[in-house]
PDB file of C-alpha atoms in Angstrom:
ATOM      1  CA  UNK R1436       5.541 -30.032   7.965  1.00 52.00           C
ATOM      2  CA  UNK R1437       6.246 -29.895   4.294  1.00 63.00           C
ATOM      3  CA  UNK R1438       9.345 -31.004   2.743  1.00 81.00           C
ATOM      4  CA  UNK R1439      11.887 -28.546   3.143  1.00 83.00           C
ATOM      5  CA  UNK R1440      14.470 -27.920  -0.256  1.00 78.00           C
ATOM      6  CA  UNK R1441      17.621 -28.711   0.439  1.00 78.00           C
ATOM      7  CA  UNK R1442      19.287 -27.328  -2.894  1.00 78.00           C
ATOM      8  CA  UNK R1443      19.329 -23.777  -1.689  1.00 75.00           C
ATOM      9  CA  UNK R1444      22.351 -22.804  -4.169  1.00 76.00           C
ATOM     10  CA  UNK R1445      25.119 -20.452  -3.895  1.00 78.00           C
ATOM     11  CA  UNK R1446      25.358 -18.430  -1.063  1.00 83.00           C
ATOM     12  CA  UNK R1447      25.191 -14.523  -2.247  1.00 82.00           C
ATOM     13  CA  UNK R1448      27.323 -12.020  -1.455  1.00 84.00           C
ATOM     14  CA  UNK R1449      26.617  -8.728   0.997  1.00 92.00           C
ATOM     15  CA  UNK R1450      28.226  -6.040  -0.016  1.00 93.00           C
ATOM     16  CA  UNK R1451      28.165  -2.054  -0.826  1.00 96.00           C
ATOM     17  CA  UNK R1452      28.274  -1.238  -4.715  1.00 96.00           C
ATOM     18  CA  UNK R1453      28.486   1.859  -6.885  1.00 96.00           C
ATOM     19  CA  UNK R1454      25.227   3.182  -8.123  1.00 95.00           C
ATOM     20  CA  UNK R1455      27.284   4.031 -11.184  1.00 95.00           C
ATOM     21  CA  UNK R1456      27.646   0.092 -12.244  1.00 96.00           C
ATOM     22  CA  UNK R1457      23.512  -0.591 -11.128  1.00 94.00           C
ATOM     23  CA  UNK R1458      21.579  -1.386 -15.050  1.00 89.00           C
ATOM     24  CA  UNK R1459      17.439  -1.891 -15.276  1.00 84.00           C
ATOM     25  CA  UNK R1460      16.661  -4.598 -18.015  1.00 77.00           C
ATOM     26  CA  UNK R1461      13.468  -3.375 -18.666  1.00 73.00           C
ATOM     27  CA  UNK R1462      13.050  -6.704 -21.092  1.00 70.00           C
ATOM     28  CA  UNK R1463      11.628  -8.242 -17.782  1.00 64.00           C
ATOM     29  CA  UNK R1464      11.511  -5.569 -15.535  1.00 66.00           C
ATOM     30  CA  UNK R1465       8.524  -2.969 -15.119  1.00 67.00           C
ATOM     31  CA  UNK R1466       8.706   0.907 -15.995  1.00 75.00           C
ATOM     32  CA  UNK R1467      10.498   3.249 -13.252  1.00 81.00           C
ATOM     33  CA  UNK R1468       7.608   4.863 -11.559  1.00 84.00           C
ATOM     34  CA  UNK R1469       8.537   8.426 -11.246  1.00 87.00           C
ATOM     35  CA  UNK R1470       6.261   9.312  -8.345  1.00 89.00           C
ATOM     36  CA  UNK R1471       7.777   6.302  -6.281  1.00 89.00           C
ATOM     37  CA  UNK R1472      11.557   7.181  -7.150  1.00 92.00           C
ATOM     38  CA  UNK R1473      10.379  10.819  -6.048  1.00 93.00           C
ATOM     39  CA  UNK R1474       8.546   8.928  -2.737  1.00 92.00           C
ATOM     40  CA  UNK R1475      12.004   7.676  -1.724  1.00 93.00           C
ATOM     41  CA  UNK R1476      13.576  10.825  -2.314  1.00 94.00           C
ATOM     42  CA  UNK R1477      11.494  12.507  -0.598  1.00 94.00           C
ATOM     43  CA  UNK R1478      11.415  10.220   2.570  1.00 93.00           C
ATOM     44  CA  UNK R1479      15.637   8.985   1.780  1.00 94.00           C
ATOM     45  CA  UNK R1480      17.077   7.327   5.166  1.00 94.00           C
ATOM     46  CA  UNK R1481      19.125   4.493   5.257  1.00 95.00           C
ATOM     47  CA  UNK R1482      17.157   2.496   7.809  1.00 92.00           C
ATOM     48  CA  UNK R1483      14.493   2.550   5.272  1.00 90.00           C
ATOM     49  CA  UNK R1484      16.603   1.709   2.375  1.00 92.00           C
ATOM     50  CA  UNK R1485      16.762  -2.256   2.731  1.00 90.00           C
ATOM     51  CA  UNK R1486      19.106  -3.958   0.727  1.00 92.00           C
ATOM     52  CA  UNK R1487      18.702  -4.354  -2.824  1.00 92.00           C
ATOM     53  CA  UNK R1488      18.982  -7.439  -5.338  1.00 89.00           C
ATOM     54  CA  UNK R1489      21.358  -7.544  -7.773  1.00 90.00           C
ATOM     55  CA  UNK R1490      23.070  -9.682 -10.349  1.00 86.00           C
ATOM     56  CA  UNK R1491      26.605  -9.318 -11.461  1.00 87.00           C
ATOM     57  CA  UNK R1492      27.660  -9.280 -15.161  1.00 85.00           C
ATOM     58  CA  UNK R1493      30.634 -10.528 -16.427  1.00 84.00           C
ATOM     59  CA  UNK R1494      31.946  -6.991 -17.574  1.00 87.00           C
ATOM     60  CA  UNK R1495      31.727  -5.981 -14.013  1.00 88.00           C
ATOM     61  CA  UNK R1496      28.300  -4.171 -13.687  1.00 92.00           C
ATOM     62  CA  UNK R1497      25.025  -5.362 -11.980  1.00 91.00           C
ATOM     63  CA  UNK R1498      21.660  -5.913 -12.746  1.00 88.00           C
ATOM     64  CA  UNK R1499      18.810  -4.944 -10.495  1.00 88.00           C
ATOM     65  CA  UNK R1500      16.451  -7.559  -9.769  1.00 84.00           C
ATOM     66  CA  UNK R1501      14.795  -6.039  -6.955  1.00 85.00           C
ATOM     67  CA  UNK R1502      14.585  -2.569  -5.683  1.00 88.00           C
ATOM     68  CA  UNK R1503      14.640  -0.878  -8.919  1.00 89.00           C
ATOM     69  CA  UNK R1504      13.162   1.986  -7.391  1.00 91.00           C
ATOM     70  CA  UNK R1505      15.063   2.421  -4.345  1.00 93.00           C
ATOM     71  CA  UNK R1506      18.394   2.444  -6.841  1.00 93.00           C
ATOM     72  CA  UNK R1507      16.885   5.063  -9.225  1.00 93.00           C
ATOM     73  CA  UNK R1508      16.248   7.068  -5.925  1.00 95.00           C
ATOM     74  CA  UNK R1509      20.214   6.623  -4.889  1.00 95.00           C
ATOM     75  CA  UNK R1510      21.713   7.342  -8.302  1.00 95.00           C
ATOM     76  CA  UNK R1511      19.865  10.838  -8.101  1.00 95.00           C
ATOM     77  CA  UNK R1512      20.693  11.374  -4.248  1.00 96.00           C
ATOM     78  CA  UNK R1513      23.989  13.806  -4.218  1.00 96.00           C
ATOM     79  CA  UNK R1514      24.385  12.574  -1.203  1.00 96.00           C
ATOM     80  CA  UNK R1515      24.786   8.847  -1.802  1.00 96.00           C
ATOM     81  CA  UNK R1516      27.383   6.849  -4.057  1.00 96.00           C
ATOM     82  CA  UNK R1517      26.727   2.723  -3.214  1.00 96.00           C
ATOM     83  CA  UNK R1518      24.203   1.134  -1.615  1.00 96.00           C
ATOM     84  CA  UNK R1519      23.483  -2.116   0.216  1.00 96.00           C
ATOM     85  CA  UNK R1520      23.231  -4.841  -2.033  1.00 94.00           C
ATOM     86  CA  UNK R1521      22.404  -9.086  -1.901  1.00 90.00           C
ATOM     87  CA  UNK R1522      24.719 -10.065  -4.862  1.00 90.00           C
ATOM     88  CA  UNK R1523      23.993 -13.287  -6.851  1.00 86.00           C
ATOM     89  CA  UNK R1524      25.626 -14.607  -9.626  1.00 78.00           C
ATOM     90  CA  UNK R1525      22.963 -15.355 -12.374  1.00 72.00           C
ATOM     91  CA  UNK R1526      23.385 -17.145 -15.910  1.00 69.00           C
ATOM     92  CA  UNK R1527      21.959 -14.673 -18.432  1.00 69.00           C
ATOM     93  CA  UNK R1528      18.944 -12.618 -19.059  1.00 70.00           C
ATOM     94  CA  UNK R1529      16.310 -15.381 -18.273  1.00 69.00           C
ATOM     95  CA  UNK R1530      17.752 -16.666 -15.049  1.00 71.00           C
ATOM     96  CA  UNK R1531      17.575 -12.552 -13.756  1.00 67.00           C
ATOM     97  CA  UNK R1532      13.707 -13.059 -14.855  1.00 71.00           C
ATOM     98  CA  UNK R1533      13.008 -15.814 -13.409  1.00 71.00           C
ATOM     99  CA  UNK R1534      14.913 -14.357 -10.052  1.00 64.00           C
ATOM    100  CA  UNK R1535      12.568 -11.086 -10.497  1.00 66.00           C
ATOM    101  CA  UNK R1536       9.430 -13.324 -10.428  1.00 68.00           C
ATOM    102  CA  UNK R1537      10.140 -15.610  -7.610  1.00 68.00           C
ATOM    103  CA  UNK R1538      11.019 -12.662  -5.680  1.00 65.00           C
ATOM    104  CA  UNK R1539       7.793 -10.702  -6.447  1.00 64.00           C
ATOM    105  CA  UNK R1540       4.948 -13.819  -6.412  1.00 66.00           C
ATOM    106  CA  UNK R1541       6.399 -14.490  -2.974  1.00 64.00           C
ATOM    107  CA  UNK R1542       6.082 -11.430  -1.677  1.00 64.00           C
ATOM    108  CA  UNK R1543       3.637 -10.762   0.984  1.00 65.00           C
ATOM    109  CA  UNK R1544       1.737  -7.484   0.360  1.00 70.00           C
ATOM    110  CA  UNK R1545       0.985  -5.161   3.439  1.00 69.00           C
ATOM    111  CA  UNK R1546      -2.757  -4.487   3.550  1.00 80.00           C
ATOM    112  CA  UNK R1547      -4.196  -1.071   4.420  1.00 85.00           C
ATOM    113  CA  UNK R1548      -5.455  -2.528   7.324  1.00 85.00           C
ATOM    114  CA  UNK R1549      -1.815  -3.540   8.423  1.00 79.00           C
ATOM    115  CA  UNK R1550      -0.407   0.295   7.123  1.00 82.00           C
ATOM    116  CA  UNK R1551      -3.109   1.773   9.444  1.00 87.00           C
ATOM    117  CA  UNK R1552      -2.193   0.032  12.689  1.00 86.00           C
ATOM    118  CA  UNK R1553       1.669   0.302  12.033  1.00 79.00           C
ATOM    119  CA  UNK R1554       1.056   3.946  11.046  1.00 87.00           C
ATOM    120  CA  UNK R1555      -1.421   4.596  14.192  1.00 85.00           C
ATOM    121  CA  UNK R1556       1.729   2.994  16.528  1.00 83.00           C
ATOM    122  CA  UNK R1557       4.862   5.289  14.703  1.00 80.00           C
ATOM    123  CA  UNK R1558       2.288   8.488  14.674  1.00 87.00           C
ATOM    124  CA  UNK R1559       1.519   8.758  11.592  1.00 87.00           C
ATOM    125  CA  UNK R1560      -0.812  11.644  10.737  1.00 91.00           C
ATOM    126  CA  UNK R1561      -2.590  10.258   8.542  1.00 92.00           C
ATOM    127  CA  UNK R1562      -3.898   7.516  10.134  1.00 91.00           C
ATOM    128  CA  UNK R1563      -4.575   9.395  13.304  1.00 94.00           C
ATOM    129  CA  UNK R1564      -6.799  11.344  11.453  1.00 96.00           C
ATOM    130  CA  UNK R1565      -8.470   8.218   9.847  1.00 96.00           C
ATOM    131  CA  UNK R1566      -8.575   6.892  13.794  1.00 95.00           C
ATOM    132  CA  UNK R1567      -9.989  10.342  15.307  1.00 96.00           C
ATOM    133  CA  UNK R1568     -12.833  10.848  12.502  1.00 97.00           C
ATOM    134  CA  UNK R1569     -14.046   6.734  13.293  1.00 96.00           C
ATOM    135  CA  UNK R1570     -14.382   7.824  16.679  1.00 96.00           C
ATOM    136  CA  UNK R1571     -16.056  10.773  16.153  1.00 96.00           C
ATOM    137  CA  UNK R1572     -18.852   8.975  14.459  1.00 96.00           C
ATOM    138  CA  UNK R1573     -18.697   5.904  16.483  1.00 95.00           C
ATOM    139  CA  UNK R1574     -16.814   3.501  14.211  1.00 95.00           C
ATOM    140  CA  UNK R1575     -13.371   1.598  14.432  1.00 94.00           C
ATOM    141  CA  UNK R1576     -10.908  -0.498  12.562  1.00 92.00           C
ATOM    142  CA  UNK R1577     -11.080  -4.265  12.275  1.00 88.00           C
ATOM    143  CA  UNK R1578      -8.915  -5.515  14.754  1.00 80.00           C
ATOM    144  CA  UNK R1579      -7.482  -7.633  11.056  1.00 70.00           C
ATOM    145  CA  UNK R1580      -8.400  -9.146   7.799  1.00 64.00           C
ATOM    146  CA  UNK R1581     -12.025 -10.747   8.317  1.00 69.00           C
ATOM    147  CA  UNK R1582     -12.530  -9.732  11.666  1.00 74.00           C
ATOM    148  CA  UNK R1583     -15.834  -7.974  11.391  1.00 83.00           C
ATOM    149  CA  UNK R1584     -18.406  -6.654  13.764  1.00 90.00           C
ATOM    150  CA  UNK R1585     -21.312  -3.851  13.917  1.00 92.00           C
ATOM    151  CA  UNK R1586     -19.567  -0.369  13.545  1.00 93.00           C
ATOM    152  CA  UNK R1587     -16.145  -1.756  12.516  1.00 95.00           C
ATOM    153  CA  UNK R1588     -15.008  -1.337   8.806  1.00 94.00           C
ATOM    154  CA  UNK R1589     -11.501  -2.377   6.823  1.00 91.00           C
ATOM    155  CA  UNK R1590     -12.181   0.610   4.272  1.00 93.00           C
ATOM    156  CA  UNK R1591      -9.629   2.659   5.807  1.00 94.00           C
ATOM    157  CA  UNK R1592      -8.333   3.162   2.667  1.00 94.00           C
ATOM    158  CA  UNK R1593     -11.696   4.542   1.707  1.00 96.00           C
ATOM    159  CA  UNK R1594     -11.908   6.926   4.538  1.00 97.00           C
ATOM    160  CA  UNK R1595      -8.118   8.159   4.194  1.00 96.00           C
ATOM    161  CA  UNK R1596      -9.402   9.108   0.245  1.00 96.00           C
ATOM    162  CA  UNK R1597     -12.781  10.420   1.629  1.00 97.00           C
ATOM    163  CA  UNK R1598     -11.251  12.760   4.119  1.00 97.00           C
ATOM    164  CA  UNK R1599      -8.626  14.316   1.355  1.00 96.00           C
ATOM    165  CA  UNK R1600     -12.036  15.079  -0.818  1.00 96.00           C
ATOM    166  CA  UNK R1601     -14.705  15.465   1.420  1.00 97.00           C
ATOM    167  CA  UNK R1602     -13.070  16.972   4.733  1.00 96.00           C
ATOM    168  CA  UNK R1603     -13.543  15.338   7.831  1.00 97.00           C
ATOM    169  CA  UNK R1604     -17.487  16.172   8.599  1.00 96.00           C
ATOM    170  CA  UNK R1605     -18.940  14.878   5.476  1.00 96.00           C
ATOM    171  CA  UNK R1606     -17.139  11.912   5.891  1.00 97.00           C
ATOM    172  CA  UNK R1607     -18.510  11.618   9.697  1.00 97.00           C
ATOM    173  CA  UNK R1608     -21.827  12.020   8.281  1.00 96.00           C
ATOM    174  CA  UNK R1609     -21.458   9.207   5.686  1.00 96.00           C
ATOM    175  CA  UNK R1610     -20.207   6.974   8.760  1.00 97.00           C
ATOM    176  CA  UNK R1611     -22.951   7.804  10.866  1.00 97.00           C
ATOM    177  CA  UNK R1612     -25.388   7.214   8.580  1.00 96.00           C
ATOM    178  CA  UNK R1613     -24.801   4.064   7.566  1.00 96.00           C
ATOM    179  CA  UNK R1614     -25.078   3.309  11.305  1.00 95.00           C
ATOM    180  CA  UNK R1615     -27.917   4.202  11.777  1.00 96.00           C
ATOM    181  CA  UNK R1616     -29.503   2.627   8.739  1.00 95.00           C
ATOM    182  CA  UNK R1617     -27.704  -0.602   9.494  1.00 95.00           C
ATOM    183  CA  UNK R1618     -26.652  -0.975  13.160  1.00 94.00           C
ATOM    184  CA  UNK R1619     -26.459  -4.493  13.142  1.00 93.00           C
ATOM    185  CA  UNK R1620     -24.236  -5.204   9.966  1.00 93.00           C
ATOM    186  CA  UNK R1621     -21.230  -6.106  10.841  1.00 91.00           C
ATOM    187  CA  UNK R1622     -20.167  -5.284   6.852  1.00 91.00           C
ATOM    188  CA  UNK R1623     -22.071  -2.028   6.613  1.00 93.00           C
ATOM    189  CA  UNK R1624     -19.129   0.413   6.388  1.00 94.00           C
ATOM    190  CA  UNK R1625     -18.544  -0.786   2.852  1.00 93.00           C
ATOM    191  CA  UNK R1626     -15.735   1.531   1.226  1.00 94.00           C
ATOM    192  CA  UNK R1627     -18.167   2.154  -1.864  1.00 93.00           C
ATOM    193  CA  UNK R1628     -20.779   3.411   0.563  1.00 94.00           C
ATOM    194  CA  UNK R1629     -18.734   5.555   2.986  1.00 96.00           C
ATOM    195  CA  UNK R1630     -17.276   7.036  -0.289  1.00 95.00           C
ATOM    196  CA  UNK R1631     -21.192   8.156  -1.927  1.00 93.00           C
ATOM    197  CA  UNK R1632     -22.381   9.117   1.020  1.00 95.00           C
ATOM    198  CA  UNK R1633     -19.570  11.244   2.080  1.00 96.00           C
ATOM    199  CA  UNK R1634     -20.217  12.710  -1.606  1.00 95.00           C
ATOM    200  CA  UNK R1635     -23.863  13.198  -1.341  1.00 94.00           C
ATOM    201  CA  UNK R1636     -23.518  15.321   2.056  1.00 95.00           C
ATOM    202  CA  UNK R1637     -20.803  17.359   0.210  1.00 95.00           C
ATOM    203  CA  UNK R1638     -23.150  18.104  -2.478  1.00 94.00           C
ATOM    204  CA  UNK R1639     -26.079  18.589  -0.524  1.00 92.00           C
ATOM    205  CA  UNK R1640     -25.641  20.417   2.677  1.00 83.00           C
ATOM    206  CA  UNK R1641     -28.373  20.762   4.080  1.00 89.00           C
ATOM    207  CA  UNK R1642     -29.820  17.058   3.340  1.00 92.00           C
ATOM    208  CA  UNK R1643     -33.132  15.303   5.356  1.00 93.00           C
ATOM    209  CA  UNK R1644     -30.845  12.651   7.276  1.00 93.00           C
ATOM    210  CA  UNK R1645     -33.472  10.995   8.966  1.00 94.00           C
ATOM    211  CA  UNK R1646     -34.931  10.507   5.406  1.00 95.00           C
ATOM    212  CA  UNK R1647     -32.216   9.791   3.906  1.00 93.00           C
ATOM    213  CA  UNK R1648     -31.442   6.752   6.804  1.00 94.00           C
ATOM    214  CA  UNK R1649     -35.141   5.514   6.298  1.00 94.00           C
ATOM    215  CA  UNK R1650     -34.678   4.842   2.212  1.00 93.00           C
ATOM    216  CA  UNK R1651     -31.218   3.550   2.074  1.00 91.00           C
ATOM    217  CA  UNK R1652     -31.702   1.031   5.485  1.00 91.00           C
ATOM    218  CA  UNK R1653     -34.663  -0.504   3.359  1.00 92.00           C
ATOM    219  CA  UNK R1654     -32.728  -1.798   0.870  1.00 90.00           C
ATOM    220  CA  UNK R1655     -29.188  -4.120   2.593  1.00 90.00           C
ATOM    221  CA  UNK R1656     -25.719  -2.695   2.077  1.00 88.00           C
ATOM    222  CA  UNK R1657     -24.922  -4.972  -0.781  1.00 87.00           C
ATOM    223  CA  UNK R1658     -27.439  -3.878  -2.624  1.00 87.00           C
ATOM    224  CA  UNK R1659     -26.695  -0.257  -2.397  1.00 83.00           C
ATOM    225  CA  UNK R1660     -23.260  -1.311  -2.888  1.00 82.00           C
ATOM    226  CA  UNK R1661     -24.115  -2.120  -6.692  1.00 79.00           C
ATOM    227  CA  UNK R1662     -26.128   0.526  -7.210  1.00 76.00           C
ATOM    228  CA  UNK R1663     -23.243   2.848  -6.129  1.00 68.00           C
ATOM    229  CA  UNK R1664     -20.677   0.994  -8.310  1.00 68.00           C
TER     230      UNK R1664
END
């Protein structure tokens, strides 16, 4: 076991506070993205909300170090005057940085692989949809990061885009055909490739598939791969 630090620091403080007194210091901090503050909106429940970061100021306000977003969200809820906060006390301008960027490089970031199984076990539509078109054409989901076999893929992200542009059959014809072309590959179902293909058979309904299997399964998937890109 690595050694554990043992100067943790002052505890903080949990409490509720005014979105009123919540500032953005955008000298370290990142521009509000509109679409996510309208995300939150959209979706606004408190056991979603978390608790936020902040610093307090000397003249009594607070400093967001974390959550920026979810606070912009609250100050333009009518329906919502404080929110949950962890309060520090922080030395200045470059000890709220500094705070900002530990918090951030530490943070873990979900993978779309991760999303897909948490969104297949809460019902999410979206990833049933991704689930019941894999299916369709034989395919599944890595069971996680690196686990890869024939007919498995971790491009869900790829198929979730394909199916908004390409509807659900063109995007089951991609799948399958890079089956059949490949059957043994356990890294076949490339995102880049499920995305042409499901293009191609958009654009060209009424396409030779058994030709079409024969010329791209002589050339391997990471070749096509940079053709595509």
């Amino acid at each position: 076991m690595s050694e554990i630090n043992v100067e943790i620091g002052e505890r903080p403080d949990l409490q509720w506070v005014d979105v009123d007194l919540i500032d953005v210091d955008h000298n370290y901090q990142r521009e509000v993205d509109g679409k996510q503050v309208e995300k939150i909106l959209r979706g606004f429940r408190w056991d979603h909300f978390g608790a936020v970061v902040l610093a307090r100021r000397d003249d009594g306000r607070y400093s967001v170090t974390d959550g920026q977003h979810r606070c912009k969200a609250a100050q333009l809820h009518p329906l919502v005057s404080q929110v949950p906060a962890l309060v520090t006390k922080l030395d200045g301008m470059i000890e709220e940085a500094t705070n900002f960027l530990v918090i951030n490089r530490s943070r873990k970031a979900v993978t779309p692989i991760e999303t897909f199984w948490a969104g297949l076990t809460a019902g999410d539509a979206a990833a049933m949809r991704i689930r019941d078109v894999l299916q369709k054409a034989g395919c599944d989901v890595v069971a996680g990061n690196g686990e890869y076999r024939p007919g498995h893929t971790n491009a869900v992200a790829a198929v979730g885009r394909c199916l908004e542009r390409y509807g659900d059959t063109c995007t089951i014809r991609a799948l399958k055909a890079i089956r059949a072309a490949w059957p043994k590959d356990a890294k076949a179902l490339r995102g880049t490739l499920i995305t042409a293909l499901s293009r191609l058979f958009r654009n060209n309904a009424d396409i030779d598939v058994e030709r079409l299997v024969k010329v791209i399964g002589s050339k391997t998937p990471a070749e096509l791969t940079g053709f595509a890109e």
